[in-house]
Coordinates of C-alpha atoms and ligand atoms in Angstrom, one line a residue:
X143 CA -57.5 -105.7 96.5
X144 CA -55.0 -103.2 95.0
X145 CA -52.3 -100.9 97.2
X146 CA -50.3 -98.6 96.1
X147 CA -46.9 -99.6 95.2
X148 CA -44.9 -97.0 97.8
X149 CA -47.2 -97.3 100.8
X150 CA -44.9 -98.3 103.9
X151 CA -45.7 -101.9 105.7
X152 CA -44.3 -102.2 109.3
X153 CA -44.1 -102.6 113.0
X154 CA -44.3 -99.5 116.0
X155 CA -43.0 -99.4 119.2
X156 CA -42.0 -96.9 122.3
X157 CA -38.8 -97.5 123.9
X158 CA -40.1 -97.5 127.6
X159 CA -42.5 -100.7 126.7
X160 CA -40.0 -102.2 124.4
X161 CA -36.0 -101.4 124.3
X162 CA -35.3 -102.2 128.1
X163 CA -31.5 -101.8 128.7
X164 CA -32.3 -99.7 132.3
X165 CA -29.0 -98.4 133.0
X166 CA -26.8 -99.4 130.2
X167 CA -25.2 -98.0 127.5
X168 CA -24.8 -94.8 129.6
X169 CA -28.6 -94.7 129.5
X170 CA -30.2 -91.6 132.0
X171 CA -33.3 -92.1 133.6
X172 CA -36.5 -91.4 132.3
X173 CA -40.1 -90.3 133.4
X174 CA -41.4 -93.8 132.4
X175 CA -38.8 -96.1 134.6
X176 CA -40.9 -95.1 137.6
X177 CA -44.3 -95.9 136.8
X178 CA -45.0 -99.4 138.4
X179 CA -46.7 -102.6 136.7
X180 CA -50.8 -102.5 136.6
X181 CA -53.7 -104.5 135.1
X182 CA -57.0 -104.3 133.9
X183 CA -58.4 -103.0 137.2
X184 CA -55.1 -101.8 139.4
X185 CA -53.9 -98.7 137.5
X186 CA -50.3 -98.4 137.3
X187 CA -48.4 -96.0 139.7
X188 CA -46.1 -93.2 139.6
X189 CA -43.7 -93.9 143.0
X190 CA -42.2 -91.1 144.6
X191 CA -40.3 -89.1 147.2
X192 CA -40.9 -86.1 149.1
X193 CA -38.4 -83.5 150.8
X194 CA -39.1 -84.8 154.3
X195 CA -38.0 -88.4 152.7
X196 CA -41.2 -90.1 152.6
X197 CA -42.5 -91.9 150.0
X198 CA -46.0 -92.2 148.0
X199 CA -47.1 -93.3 144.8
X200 CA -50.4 -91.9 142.4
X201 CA -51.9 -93.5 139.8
X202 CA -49.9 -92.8 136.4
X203 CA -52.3 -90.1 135.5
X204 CA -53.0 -88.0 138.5
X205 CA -50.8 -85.5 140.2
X206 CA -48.5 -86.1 142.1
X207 CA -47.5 -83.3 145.0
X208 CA -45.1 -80.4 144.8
X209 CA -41.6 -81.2 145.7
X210 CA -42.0 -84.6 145.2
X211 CA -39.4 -86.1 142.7
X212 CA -39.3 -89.7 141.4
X213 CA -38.0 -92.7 143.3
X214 CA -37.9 -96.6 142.7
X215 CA -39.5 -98.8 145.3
X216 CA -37.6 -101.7 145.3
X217 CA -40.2 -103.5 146.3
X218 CA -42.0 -102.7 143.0
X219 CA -41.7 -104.2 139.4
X220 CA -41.5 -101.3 137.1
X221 CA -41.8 -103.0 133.4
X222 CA -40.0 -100.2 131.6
X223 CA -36.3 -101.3 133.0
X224 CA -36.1 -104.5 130.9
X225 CA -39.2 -104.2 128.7
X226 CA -39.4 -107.3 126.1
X227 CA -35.3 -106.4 125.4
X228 CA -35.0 -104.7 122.1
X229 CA -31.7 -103.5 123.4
X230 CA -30.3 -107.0 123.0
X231 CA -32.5 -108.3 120.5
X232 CA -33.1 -105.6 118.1
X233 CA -31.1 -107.2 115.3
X234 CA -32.6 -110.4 115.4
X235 CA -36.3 -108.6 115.8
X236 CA -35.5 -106.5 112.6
X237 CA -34.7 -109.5 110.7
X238 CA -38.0 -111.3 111.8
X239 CA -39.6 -108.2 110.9
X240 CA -37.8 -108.0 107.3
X241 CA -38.7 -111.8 106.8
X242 CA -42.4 -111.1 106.8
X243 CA -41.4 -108.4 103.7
X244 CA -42.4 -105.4 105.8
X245 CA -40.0 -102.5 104.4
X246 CA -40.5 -99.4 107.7
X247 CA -40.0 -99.9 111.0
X248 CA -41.5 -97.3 113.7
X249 CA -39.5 -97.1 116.8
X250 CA -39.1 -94.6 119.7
X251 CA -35.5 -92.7 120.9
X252 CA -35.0 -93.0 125.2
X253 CA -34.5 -89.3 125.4
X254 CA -32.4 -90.5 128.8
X255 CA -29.7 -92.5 126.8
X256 CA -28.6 -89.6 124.1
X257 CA -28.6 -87.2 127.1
X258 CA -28.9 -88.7 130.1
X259 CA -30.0 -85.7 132.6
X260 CA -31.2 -83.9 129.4
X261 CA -28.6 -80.8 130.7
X262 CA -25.3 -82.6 129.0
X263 CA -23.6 -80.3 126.4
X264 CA -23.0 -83.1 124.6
X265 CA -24.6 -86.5 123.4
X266 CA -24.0 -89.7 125.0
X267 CA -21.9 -91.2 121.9
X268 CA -23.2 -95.0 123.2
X269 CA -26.9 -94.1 122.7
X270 CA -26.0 -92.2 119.0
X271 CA -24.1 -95.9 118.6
X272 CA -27.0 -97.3 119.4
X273 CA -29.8 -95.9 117.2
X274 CA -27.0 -95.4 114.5
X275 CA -26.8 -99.6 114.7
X276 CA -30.7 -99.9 114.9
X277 CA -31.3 -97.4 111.7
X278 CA -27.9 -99.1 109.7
X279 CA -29.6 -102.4 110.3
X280 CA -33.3 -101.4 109.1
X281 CA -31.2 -99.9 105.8
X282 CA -29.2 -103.2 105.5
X283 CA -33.1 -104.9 105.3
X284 CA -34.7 -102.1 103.2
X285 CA -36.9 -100.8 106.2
X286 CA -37.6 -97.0 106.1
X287 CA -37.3 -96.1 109.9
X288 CA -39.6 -93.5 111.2
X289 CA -38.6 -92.3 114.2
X290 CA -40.4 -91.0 117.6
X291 CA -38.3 -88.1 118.9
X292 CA -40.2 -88.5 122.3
X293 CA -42.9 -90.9 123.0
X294 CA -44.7 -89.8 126.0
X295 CA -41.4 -89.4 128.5
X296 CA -38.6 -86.6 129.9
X297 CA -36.0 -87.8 131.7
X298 CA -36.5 -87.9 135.0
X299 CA -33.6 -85.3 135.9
X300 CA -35.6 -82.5 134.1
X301 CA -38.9 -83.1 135.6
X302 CA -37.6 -83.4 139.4
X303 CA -35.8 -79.6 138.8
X304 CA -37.8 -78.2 136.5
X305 CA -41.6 -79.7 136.2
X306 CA -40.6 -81.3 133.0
X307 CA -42.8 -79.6 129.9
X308 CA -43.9 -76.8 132.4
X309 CA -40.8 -74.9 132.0
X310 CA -39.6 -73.5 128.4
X311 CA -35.6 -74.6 129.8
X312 CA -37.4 -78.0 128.6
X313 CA -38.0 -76.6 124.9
X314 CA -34.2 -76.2 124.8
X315 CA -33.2 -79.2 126.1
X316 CA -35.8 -80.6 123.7
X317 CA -34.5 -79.2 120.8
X318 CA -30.7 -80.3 121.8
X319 CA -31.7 -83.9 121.1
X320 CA -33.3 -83.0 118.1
X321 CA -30.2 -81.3 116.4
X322 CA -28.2 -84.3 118.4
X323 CA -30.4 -86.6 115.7
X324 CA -30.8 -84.4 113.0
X325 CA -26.9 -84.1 112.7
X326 CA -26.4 -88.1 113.3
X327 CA -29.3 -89.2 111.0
X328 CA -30.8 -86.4 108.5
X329 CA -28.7 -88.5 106.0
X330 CA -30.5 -92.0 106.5
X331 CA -33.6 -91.0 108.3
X332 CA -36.5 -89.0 106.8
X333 CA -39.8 -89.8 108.6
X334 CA -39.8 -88.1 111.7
X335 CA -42.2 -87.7 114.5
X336 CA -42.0 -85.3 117.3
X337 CA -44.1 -86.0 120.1
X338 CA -46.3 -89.1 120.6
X339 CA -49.9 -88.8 121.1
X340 CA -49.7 -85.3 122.3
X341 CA -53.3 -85.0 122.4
X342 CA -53.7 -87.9 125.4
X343 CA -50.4 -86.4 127.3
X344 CA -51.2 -85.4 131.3
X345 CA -48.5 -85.8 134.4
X346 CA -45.4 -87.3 135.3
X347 CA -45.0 -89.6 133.5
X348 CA -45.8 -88.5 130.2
X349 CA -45.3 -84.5 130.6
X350 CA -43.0 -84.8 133.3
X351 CA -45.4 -82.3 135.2
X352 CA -46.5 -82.9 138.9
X353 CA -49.8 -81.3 138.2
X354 CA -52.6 -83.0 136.5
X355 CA -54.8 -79.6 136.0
X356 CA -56.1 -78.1 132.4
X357 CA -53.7 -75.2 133.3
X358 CA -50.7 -77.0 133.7
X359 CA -51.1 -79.6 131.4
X360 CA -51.9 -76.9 128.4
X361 CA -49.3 -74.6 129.2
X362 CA -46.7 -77.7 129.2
X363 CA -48.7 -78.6 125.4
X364 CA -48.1 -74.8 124.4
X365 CA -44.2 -75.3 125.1
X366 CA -44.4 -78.3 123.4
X367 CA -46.1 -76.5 120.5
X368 CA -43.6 -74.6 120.1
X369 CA -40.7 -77.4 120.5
X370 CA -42.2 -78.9 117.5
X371 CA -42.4 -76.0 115.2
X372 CA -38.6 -75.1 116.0
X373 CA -38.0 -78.7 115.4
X374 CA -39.5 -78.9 112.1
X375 CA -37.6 -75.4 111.6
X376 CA -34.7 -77.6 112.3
X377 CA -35.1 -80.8 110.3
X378 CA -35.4 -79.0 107.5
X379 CA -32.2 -77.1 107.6
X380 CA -30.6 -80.5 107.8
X381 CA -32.6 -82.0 105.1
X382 CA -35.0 -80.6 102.9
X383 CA -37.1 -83.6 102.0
X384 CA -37.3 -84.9 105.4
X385 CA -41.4 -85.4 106.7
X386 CA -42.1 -84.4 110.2
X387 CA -45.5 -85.1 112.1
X388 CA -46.7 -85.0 115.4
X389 CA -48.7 -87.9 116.3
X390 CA -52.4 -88.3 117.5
X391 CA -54.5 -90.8 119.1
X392 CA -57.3 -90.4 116.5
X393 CA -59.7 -93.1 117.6
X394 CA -62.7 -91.7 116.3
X395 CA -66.1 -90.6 118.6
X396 CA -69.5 -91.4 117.0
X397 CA -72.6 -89.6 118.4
X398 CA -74.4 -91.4 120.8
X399 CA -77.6 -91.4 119.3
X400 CA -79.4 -88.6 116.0
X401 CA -80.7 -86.1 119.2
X402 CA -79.0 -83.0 118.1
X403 CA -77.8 -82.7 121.5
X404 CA -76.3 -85.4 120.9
X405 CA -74.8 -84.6 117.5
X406 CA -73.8 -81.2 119.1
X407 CA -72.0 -83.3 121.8
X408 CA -70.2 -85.4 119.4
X409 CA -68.8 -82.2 117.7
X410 CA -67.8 -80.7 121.0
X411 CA -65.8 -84.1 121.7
X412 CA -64.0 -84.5 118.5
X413 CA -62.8 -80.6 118.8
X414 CA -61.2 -81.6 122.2
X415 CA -59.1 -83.9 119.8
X416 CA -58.8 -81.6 117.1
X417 CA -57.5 -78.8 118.6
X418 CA -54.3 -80.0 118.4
X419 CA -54.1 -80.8 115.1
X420 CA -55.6 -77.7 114.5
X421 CA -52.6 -75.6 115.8
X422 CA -49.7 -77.7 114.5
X423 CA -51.6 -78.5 110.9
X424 CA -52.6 -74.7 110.4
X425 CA -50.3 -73.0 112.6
X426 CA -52.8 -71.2 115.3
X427 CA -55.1 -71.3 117.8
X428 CA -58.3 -72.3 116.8
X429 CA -61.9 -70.0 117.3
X430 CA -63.4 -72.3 119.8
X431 CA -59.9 -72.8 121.8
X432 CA -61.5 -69.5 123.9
X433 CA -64.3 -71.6 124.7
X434 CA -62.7 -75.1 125.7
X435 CA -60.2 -73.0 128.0
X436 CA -62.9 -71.2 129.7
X437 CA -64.6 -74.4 130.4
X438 CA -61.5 -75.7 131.8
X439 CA -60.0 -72.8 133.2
X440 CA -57.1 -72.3 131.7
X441 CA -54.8 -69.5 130.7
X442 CA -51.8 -70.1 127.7
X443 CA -49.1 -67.4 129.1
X444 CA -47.4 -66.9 125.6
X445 CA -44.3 -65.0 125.1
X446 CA -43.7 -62.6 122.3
X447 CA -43.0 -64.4 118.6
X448 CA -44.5 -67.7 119.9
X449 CA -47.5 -67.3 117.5
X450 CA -45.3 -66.4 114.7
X451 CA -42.9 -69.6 115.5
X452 CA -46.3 -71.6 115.1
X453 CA -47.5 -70.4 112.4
X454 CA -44.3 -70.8 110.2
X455 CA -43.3 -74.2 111.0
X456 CA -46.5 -76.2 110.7
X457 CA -46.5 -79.9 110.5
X458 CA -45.9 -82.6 106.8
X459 CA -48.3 -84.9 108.0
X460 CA -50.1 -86.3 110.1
X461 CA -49.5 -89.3 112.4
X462 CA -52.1 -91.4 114.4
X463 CA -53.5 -94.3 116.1
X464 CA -56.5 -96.1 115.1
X465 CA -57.6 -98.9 117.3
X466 CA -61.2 -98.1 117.8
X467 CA -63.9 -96.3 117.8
X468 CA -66.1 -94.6 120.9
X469 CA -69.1 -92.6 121.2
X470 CA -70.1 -89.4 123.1
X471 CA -73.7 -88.1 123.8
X472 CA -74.7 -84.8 125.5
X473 CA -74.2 -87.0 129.2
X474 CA -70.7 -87.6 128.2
X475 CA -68.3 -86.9 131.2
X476 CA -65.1 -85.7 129.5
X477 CA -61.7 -86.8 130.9
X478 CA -58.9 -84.2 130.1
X479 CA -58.1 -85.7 127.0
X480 CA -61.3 -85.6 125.0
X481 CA -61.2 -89.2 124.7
X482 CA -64.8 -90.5 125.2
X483 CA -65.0 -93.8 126.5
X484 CA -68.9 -94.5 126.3
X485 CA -69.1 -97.8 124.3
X486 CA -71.0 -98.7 121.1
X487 CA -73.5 -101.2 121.5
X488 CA -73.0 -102.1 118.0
X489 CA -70.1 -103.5 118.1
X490 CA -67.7 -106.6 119.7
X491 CA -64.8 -105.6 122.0
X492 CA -61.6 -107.1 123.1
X493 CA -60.8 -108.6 126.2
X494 CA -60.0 -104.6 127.5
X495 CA -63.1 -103.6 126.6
X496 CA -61.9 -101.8 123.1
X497 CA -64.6 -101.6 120.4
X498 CA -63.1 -103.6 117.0
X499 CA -64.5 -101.1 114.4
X500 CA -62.3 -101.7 111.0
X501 CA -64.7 -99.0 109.3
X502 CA -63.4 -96.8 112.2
X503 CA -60.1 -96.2 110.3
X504 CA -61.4 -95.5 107.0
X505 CA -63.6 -92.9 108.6
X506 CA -60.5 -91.0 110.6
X507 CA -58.8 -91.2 107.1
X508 CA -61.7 -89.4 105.8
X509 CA -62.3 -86.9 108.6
X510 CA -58.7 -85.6 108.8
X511 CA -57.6 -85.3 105.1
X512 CA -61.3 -83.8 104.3
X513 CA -60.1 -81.4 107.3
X514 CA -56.0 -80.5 106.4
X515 CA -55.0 -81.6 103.5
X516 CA -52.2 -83.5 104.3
X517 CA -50.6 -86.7 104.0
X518 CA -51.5 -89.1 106.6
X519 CA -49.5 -92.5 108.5
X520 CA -51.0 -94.8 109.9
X521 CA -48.6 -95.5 112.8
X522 CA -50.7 -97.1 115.0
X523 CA -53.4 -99.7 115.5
X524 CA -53.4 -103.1 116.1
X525 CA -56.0 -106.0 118.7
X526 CA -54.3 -106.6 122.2
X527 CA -55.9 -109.6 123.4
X528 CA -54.6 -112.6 126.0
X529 CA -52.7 -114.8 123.4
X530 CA -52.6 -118.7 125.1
X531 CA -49.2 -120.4 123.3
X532 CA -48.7 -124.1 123.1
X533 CA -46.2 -125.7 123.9
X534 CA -43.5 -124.9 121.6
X535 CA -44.7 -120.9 122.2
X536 CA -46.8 -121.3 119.2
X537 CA -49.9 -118.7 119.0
X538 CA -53.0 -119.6 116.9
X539 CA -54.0 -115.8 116.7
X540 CA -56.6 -116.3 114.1
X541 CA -58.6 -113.5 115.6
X542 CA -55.8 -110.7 115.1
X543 CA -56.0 -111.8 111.9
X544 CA -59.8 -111.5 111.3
X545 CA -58.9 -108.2 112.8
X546 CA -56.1 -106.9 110.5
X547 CA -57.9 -108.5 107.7
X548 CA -60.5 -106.4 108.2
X549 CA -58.8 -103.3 108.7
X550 CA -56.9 -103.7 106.0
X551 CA -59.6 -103.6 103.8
X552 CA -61.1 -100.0 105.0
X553 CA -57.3 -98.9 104.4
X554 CA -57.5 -100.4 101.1
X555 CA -60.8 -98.2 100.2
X556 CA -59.2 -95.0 101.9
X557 CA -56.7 -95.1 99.6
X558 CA -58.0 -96.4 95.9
X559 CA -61.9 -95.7 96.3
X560 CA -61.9 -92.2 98.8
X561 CA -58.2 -91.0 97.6
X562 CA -56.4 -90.5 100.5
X563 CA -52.7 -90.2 100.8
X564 CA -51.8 -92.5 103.2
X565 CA -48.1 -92.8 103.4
X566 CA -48.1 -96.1 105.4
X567 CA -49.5 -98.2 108.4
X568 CA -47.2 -99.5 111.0
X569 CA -48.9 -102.6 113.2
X570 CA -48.8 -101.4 116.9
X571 CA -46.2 -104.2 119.1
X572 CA -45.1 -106.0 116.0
X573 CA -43.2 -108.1 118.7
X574 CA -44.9 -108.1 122.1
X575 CA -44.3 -105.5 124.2
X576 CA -45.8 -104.2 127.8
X577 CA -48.5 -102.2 128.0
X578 CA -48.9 -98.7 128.2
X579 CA -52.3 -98.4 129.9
X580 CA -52.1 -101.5 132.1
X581 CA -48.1 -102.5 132.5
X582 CA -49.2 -105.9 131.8
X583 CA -47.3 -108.6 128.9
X584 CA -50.8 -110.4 128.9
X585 CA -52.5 -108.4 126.3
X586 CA -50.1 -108.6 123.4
X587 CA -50.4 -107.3 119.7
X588 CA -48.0 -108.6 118.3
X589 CA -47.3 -111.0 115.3
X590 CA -44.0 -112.2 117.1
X591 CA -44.6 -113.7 120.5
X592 CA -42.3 -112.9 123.5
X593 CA -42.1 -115.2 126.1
X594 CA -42.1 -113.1 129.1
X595 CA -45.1 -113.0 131.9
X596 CA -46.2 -109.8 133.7
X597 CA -43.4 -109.6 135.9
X598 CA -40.5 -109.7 133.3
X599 CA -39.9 -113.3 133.9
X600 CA -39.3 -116.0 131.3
X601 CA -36.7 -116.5 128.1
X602 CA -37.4 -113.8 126.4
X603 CA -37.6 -116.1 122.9
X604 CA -39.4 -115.0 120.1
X605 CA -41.8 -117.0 118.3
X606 CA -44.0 -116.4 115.2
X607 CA -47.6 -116.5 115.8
X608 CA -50.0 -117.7 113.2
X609 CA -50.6 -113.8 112.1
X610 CA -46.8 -113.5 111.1
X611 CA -47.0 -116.1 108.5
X612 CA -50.6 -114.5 107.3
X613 CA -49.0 -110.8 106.8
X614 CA -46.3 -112.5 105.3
X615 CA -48.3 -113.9 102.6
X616 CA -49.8 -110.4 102.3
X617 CA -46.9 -108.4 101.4
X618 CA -45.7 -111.2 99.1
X619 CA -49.0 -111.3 97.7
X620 CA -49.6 -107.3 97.6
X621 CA -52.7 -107.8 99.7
X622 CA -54.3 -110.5 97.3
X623 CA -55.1 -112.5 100.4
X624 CA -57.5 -110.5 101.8
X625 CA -61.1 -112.3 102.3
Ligands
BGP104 C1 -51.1 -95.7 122.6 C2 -49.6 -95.5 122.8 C3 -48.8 -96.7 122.6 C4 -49.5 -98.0 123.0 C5 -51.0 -98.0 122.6 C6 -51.7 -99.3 123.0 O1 -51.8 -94.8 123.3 O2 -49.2 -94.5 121.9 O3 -47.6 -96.5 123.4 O4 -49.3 -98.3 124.3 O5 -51.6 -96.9 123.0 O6 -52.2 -99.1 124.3 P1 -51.9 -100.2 125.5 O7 -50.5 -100.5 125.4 O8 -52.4 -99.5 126.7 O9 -52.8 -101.4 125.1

């Protein structure tokens, strides 16, 4: 099994299920510090307070009311605050990382600690410090960093005042970080990503928004449309050769079954997905946008010389996550996001109930470079399962390596049989991290396991699991041990 000599090997991550380091380092507060811990069946909650001082809380995606702004229950566990530590660990992490031979590292910036209300004029110099240290030390071990301007938070200061992505004030803020990293890093950092997943973003937590609605959450996605094409605009001024992507979860939808209602269905799913790719890749608003917003309701209010801003600052390439794969039929309710969760009776699942579809990867490569033409990253995917140590914190994960294994291999036909530029694939949770959708440590990816439980107790010591020694012999091997 060849690769290609250049394509980048590494490890992802978001700061609010990783980094930690609540409060220090001059660190503001962000969107994400207020969403409580979950599970499998408790959804995680935004807590909050209202003008008359009472308090509520709503799950993480669902509105929460008007005039409410963010408050922490002290009687709650919110995971963000410590994480699994990066912010005190991140040099022995990258050198675990570098050990296994990986050579790119994907982590996420706290918009809260460069400027901590998001209105400073200038940067917090501790959190430029910071991520200067983090980047110098992924240099020092020959890992290209690829850095998430904004992984699905605001800080918390900008959506209490002003609704967070609802208001174009947050465009300007937005694009003071950028030149704040641009002018620190342009020199050593050249894969960029602006937003994370902005095609599954809805509500406080993520958009900063209280409403939940098509209307609000699309007109905050315009803004941010926009806050990506001036930050391209940007980067480049700073340096030329730099790559910037949005990200998108690209899990692909299958059609349920070969009734063309069905196939129709399928088509009218993916487009949901699409769209967004659609704008920032070709630099408009897609035909059938009319007919998704009249379906939802929704109005983009777009000032003069937005579409022009679009259309001249379009994406490098394209960033996504893969983990699985679902299926949609002409019954399909549709959430918000597009993201049809109808299973596939076809195929295993994981302990969450996510499909494990390696040929699912090879077919997203397939469907978005047949559909734009650019360069793709694989920047996330990856099995979260319960991992059960021993008793000297030892993992026998030999089913997250069936899994990668597998994966692997449809990556390895993407590129050499199908031709795909794939510019790298970065492992979601390289070192176990909390969980977005669930709060929870129990379903870990990683290949480095953190001993911490669900409520932030334990050591915090990191311990290869029986997947770290196997991707090591991959990348010394060059993917030779692939079965
Ligand atoms: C993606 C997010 C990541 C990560 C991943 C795994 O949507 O970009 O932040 O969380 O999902 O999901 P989870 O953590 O819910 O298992």
């Amino acid at each position: 099994m060849k690769f290609p000599e250049d394509l980048l090997w590494g490890s992802a991550s978001a700061d609010f299920q990783y980094e930690g380091g609540f409060g220090e380092g001059g660190r503001g507060n962000v969107t994400g510090d207020y969403v409580t811990n979950g599970s499998h069946t408790v959804p995680r909650m935004m807590t909050y307070i209202m003008p008359d001082g009472t308090t509520g809380a709503s799950a993480m995606r669902t509105s929460i009311p008007e005039g409410a702004k963010a408050y922490l229950d002290e009687t709650k566990y919110y995971p963000s605050h410590q994480a699994t530590d990066f912010y005190h660990h991140y040099k022995e992490d990258i050198q675990l990382l570098s050990d296994m031979g990986l050579n790119c590292l994907r982590f996420s910036i706290c918009w809260g600690r460069i400027f901590p209300t998001g209105e400073e004029e200038t940067p917090n110099e501790e959190g430029l410090a910071f991520y200067e240290d983090i980047i110098d030390t992924c240099l020092e071990n020959n890992m290209e960093p690829l850095i998430t301007i904004c992984h699905d938070e605001v800080p918390v200061y900008l959506s209490d005042e002003y609704d967070g992505w609802s208001s174009r004030h947050t465009i300007d803020c937005y694009l003071k970080l950028c030149k704040a990293l641009f002018e620190r890093f342009s020199s050593k950092v050249k894969y960029w990503i602006t937003f994370n997943e902005i095609n599954v973003l809805s509500g406080f937590s993520h958009l900063g928004v209280h409403s939940c609605e098509p209307q609000a959450t699309f007109q905050a996605v315009h803004h941010m449309f926009i806050a990506n094409s001036l930050a391209i605009k940007m980067a480049k001024e700073y340096r030329e050769d730099c790559m910037v992507a949005v990200m998108y979860a690209l899990s692909p939808v299958y059609s349920l079954t070969c009734k063309p209602e069905d196939v129709f269905a399928q088509l009218d799913v993916r487009r949901r997905t699409l769209f967004y790719i659609d704008v920032m890749a070709r630099g408009y608003y897609p035909n059938y946008a009319d007919k998704m917003f009249k379906e939802l309701g929704v109005e983009i209010k777009m000032e003069p010389g937005d579409e022009d801003i679009i259309k001249a600052n379009t994406i490098d390439y394209i960033a996504f996550s893969c983990y699985r794969s679902t299926t949609a039929s002409a019954k399909t309710k549709l959430d918000l996001t597009g993201l049809s969760f109808d299973t596939n009776p076809y195929l295993e699942q994981t302990a969450w109930g996510w499909p494990i579809d390696p040929q699912s990867i090879r077919f997203v490569c397939n469907e978005i470079y047949d559909r734009y033409q650019k360069p793709l990253f694989i920047v996330e995917n990856g099995m979260g399962e319960v991992d059960v140590p021993d008793e000297n914190l030892y993992v026998n994960d030999a089913y997250r390596i069936d899994y990668l294994n597998d994966h692997f291999k449809e990556i390895q036909k993407a590129v050499e049989i199908d031709k795909i530029p794939v510019l790298g694939y970065t492992m979601w949770g390289g070192v176990d991290l909390v969980s977005l959708s669930t709060g929870e440590m129990k379903k870990r990816y990683g290949w480095i396991y953190v001993d911490m439980d669900d409520l932030g107790n334990g050591t915090l010591k990191r311990v290869p699991k029986a997947s770290y020694y196997w991707m090591k012999e991959f990348m010394e091997t060059k993917g030779q041990n692939l079965k």
